[in-house]
C-alpha atoms as a printed R data frame, in Angstrom:
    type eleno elety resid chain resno        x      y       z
1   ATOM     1    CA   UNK     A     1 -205.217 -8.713  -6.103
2   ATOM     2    CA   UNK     A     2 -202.860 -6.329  -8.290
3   ATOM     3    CA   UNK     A     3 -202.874 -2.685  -7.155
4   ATOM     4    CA   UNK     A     4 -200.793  0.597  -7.876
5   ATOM     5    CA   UNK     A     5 -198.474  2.787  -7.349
6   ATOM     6    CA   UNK     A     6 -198.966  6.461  -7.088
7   ATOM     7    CA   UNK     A     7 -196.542  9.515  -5.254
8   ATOM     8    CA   UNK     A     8 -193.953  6.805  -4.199
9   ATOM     9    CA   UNK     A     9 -197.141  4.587  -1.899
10  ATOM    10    CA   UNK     A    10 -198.078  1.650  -3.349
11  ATOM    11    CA   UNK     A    11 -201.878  0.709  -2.670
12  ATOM    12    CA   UNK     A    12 -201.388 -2.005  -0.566
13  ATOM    13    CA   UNK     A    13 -200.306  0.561   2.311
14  ATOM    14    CA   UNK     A    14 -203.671  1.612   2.558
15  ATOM    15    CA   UNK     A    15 -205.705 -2.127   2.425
16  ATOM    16    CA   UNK     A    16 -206.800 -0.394  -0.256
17  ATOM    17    CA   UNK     A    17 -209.150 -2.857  -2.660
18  ATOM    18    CA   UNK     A    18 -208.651 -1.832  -6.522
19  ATOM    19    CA   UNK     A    19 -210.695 -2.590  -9.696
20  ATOM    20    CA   UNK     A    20 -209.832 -0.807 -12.773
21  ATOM    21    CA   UNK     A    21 -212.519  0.259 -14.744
22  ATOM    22    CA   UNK     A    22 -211.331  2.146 -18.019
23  ATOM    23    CA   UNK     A    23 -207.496  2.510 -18.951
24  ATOM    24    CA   UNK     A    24 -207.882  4.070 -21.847
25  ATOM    25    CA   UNK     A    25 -206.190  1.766 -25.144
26  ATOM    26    CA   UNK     A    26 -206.374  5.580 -27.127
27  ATOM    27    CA   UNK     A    27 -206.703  9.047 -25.750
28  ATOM    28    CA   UNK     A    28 -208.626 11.211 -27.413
29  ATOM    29    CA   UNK     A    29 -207.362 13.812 -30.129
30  ATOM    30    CA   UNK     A    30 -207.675 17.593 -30.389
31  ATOM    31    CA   UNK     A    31 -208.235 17.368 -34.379
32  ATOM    32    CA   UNK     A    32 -210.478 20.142 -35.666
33  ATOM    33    CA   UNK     A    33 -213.027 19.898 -38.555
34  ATOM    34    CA   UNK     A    34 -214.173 23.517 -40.607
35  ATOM    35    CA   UNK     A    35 -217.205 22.660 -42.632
36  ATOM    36    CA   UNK     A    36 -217.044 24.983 -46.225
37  ATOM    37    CA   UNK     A    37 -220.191 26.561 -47.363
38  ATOM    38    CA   UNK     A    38 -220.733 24.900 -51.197
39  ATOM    39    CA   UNK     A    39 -218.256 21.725 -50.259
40  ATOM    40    CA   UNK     A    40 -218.848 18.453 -49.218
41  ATOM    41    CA   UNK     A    41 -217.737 16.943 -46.152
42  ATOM    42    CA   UNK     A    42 -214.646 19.511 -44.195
43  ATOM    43    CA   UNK     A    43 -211.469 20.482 -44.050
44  ATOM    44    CA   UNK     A    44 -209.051 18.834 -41.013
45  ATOM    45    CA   UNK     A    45 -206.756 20.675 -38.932
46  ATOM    46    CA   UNK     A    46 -204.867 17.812 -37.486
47  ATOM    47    CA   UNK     A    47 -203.292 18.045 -34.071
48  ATOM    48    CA   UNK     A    48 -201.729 15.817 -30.906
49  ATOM    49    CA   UNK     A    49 -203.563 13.866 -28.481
50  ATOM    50    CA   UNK     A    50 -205.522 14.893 -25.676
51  ATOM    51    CA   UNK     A    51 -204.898 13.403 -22.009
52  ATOM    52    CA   UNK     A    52 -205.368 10.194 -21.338
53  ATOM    53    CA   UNK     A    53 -207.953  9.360 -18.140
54  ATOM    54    CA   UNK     A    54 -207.734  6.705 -16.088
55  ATOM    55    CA   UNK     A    55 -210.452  5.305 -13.630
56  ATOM    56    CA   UNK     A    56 -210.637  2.783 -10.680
57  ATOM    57    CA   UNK     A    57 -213.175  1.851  -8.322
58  ATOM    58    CA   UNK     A    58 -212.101  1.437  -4.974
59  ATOM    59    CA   UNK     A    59 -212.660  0.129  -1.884
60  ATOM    60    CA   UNK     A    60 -211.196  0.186   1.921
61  ATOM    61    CA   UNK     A    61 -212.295 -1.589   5.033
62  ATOM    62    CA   UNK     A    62 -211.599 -1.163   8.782
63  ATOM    63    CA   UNK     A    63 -211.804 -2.325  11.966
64  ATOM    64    CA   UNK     A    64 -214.463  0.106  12.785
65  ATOM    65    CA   UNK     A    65 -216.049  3.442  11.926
66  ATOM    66    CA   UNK     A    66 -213.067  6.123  13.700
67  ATOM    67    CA   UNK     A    67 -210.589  3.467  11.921
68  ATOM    68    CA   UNK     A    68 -212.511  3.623   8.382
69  ATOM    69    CA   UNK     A    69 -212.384  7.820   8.687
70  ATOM    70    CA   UNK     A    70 -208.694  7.456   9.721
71  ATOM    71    CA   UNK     A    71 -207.718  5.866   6.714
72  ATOM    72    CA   UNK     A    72 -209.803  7.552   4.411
73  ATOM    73    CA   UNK     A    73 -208.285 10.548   5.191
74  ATOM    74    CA   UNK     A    74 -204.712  9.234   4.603
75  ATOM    75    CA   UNK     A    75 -206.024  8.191   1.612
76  ATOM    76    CA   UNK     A    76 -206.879 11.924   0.394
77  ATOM    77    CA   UNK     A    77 -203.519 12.729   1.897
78  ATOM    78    CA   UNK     A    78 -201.614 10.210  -0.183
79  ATOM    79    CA   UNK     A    79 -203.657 11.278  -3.713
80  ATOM    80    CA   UNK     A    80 -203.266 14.885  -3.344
81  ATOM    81    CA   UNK     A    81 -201.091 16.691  -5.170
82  ATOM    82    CA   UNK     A    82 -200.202 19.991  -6.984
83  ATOM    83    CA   UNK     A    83 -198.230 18.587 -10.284
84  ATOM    84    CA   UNK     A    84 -198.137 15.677 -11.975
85  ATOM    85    CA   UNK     A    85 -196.929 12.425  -9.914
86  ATOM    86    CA   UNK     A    86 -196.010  9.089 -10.797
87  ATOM    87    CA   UNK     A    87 -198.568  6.460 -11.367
88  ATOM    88    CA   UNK     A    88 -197.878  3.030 -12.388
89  ATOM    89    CA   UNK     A    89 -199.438 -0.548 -12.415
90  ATOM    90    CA   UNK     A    90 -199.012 -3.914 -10.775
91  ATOM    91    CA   UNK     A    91 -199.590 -5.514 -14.511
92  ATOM    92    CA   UNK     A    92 -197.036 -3.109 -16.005
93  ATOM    93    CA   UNK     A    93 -194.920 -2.076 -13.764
94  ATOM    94    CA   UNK     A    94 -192.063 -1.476 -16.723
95  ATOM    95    CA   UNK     A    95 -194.003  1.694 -17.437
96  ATOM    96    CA   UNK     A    96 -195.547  4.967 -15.935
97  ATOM    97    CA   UNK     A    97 -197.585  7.281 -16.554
98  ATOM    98    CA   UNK     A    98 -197.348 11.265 -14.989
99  ATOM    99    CA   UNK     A    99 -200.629 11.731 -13.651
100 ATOM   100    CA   UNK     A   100 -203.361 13.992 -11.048
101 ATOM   101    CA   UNK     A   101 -206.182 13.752  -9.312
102 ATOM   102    CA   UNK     A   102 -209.162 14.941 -11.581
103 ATOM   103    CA   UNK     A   103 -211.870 17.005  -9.986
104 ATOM   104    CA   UNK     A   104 -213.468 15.623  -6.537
105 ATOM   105    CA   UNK     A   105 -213.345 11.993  -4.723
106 ATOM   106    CA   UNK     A   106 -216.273 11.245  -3.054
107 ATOM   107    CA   UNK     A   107 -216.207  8.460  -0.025
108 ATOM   108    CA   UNK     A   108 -219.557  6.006   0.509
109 ATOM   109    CA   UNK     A   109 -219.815  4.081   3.198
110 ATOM   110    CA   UNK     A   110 -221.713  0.543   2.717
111 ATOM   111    CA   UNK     A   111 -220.925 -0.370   6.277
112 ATOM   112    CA   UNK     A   112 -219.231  1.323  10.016
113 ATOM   113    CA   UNK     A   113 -216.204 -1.146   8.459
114 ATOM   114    CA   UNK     A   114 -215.961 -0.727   4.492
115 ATOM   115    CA   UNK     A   115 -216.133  2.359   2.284
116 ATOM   116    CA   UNK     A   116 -215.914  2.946  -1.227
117 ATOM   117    CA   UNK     A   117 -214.915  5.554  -3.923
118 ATOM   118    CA   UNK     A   118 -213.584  6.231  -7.731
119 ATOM   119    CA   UNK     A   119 -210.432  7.543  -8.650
120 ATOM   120    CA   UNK     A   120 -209.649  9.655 -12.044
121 ATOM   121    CA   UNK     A   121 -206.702 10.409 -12.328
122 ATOM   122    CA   UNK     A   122 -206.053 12.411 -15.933
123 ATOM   123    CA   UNK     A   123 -202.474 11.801 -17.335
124 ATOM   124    CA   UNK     A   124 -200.246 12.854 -20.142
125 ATOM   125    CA   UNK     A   125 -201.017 11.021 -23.342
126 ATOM   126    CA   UNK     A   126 -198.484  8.709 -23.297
127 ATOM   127    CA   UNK     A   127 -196.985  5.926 -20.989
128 ATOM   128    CA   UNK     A   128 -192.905  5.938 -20.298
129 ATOM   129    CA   UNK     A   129 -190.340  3.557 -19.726
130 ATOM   130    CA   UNK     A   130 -187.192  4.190 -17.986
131 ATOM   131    CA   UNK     A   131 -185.059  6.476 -19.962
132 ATOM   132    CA   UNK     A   132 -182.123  4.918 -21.612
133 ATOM   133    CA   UNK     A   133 -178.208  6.027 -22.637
134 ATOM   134    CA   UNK     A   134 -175.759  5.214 -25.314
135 ATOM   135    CA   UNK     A   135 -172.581  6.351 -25.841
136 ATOM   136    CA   UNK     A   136 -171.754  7.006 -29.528
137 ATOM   137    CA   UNK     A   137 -168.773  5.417 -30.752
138 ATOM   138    CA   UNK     A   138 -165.924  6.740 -32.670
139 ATOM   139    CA   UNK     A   139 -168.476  9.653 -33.636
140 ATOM   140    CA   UNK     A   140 -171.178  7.303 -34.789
141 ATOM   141    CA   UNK     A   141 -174.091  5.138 -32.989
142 ATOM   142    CA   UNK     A   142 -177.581  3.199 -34.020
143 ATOM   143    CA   UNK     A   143 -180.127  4.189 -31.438
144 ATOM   144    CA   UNK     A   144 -182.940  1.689 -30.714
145 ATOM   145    CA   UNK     A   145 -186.109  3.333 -29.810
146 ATOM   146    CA   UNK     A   146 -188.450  0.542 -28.327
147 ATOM   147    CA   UNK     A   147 -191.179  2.910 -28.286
148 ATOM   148    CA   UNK     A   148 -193.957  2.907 -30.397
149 ATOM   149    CA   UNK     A   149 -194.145  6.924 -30.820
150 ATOM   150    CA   UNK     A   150 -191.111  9.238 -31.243
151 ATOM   151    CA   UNK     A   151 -188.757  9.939 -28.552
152 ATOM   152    CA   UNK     A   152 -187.123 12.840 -28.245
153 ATOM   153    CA   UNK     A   153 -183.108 12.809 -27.113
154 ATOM   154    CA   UNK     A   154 -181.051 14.663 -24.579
155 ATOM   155    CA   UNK     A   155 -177.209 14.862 -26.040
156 ATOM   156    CA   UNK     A   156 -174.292 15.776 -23.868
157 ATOM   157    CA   UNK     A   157 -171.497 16.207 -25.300
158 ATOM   158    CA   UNK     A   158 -167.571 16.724 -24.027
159 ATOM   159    CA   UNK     A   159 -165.197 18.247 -25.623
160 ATOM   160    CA   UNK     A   160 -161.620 16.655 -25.869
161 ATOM   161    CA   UNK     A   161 -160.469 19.783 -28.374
162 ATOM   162    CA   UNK     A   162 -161.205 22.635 -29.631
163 ATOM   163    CA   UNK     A   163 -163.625 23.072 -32.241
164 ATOM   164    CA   UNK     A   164 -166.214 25.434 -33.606
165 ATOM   165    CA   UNK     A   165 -169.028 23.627 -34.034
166 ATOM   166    CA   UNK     A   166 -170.678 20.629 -33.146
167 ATOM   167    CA   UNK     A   167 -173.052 18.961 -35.137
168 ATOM   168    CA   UNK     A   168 -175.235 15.529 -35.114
169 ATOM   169    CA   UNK     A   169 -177.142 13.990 -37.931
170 ATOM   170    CA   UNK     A   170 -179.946 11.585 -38.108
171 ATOM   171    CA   UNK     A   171 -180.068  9.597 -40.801
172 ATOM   172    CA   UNK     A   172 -177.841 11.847 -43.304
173 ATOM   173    CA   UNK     A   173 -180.811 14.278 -43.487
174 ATOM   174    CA   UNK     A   174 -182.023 15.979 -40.084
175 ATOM   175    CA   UNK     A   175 -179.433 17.856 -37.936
176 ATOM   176    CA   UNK     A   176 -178.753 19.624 -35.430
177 ATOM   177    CA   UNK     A   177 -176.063 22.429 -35.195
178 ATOM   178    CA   UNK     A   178 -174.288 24.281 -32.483
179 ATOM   179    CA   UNK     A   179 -172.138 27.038 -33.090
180 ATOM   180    CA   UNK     A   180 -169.528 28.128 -31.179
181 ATOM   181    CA   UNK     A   181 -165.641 28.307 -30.142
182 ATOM   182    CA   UNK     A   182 -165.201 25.220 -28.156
183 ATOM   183    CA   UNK     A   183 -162.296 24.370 -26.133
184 ATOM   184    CA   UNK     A   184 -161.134 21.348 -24.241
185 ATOM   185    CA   UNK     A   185 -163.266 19.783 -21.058
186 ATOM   186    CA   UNK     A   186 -166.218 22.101 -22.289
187 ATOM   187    CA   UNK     A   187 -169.648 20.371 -21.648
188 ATOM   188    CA   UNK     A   188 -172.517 20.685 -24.180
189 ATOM   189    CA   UNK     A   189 -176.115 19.549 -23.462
190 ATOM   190    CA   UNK     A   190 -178.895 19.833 -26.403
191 ATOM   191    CA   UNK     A   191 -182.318 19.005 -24.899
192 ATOM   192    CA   UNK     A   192 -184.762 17.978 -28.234
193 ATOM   193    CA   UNK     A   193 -187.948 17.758 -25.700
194 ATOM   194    CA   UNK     A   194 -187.351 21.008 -23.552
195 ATOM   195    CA   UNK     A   195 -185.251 23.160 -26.395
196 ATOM   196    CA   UNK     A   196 -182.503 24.144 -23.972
197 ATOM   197    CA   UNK     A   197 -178.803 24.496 -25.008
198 ATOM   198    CA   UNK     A   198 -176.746 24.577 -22.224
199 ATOM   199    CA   UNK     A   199 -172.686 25.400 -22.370
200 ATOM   200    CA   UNK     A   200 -171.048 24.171 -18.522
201 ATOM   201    CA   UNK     A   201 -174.843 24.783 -17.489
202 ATOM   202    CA   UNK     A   202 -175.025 28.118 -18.933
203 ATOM   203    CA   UNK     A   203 -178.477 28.529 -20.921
204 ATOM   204    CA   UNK     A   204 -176.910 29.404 -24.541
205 ATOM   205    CA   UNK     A   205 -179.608 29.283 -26.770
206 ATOM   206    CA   UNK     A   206 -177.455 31.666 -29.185
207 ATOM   207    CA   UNK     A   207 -175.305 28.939 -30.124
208 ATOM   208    CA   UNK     A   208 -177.973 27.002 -32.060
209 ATOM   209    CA   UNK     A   209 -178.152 27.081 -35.933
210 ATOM   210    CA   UNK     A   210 -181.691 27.936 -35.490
211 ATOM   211    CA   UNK     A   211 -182.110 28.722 -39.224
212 ATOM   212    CA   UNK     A   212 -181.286 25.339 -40.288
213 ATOM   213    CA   UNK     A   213 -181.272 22.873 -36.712
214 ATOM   214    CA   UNK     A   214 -183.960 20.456 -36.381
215 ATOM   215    CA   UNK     A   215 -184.771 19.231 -32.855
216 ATOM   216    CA   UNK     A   216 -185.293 15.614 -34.039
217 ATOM   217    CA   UNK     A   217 -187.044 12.667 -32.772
218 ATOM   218    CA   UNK     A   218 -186.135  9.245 -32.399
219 ATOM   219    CA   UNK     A   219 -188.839  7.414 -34.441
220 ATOM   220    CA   UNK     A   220 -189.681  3.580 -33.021
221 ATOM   221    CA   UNK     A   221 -186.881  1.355 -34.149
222 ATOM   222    CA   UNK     A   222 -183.616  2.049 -35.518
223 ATOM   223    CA   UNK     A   223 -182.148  5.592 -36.020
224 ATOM   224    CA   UNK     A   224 -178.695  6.216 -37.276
225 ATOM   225    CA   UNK     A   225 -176.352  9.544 -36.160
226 ATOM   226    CA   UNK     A   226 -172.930 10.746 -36.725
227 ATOM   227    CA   UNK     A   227 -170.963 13.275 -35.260
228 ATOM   228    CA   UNK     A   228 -169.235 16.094 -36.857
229 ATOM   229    CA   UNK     A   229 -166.368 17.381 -36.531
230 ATOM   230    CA   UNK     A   230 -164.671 14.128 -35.757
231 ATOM   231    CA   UNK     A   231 -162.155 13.682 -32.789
232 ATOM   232    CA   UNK     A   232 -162.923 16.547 -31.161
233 ATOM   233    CA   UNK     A   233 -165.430 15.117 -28.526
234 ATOM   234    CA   UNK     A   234 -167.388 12.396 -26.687
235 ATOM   235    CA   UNK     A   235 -171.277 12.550 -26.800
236 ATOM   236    CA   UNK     A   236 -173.518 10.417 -25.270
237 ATOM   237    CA   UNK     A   237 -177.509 10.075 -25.785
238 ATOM   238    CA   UNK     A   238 -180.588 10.065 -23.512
239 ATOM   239    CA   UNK     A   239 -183.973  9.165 -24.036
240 ATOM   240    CA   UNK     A   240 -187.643  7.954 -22.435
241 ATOM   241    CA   UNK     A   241 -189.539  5.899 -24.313
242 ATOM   242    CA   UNK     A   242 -193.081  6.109 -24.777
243 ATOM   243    CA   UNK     A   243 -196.108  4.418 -25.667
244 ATOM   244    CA   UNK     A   244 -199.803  4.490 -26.637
């Protein structure tokens, strides 16, 4: 029987039995409706998606009733956590989610030998694949998002000369735009997920173009960037894929 992996442990170190009942194909969304007095129907205030929840049923069995409590318990061990952990399964092991624990987990036992429980574990909305690189060549590069939902990029960027800005455009319309007097072996990361601009690891967020810088996405497919000023650095791209 498939299993899963959760906090590094996969199931199967616990003789754990799983059955998954609902893996959600859709989270939920936090839209919000405002009905009008006088007008039909309302008005929608669109917005992202809720978590996603996942459940199992489970099962354990041991040699007898101290060796059923013993595992239980390293069971509750192995699911507790404070953040977010990795979760990721046997049938899809190409992608993750980051997910906790929701609310209690009660144990049954059916016999001195075999006990059962469910697991919900709520997660972020969307399911990730290992995060990818490319280098951009001679200023320029066609990014491939496999995704099916935007991705958003990490750039880091050397310097080979000196320069006073750098700037990267997707698709000859958004951009983003740091300002600054950059010399040689200077090392520029732009974070479109987090915000952060970082100069040698120096949180700069001065040196964005705020006014007119849009932290882009990657949409699903193709997305084409350049580089500007040329020949003045090397910059290479990072993103995580995600998924419904």
């Amino acid at each position: 029987m498939y299993g899963f992996t959760f906090n590094d442990q996969h199931s199967d170190e616990f003789h754990l039995i799983m059955r998954s009942v609902n893996r959600q194909l859709l989270p939920g969304n936090n839209d919000a409706y405002a009905a009008i007095p006088g007008r039909d129907g309302s008005i929608l205030f669109a917005s992202g998606l809720k978590n996603r929840t996942i459940s199992l049923k489970c099962a354990i069995k041991g040699t007898s009733l101290e060796d059923l409590r013993k595992k239980a318990r390293d069971v509750a061990a192995w699911l507790y956590t404070k953040d977010y952990a990795i979760l990721s399964f046997d049938d899809e092991t190409d992608l993750y989610y980051k997910a906790k624990i929701a609310g209690q987990v009660d144990f049954e036992n059916i016999t001195k030998t075999l006990g059962t429980f469910d697991i919900i574990f709520e997660c972020e909305p969307f399911a990730y694949a290992t995060e990818d690189d490319q280098d951009f060549a001679n200023d320029a590069a066609v990014v491939v998002n496999p995704g099916n939902v935007v991705a958003y990029p990490r750039f880091v960027v050397t310097f080979t000369d000196s320069a006073t800005e750098w700037k990267v455009t997707l698709g000859g319309a958004k951009y983003i735009r740091v300002v600054n007097n950059f010399v040689a072996t200077d090392v520029l990361e732009v974070n479109c997920s987090t915000g952060a601009i970082l100069l040698n690891d120096t949180r700069s967020m001065s040196l964005l173009d705020w006014e007119n810088s849009n932290l882009f996405g990657l949409e699903p497919g193709e997305n084409t960037m350049a580089i500007t000023p040329t020949g003045k650095c090397t910059t290479k791209i990072y993103w995580t894929p995600r998924y419904l």
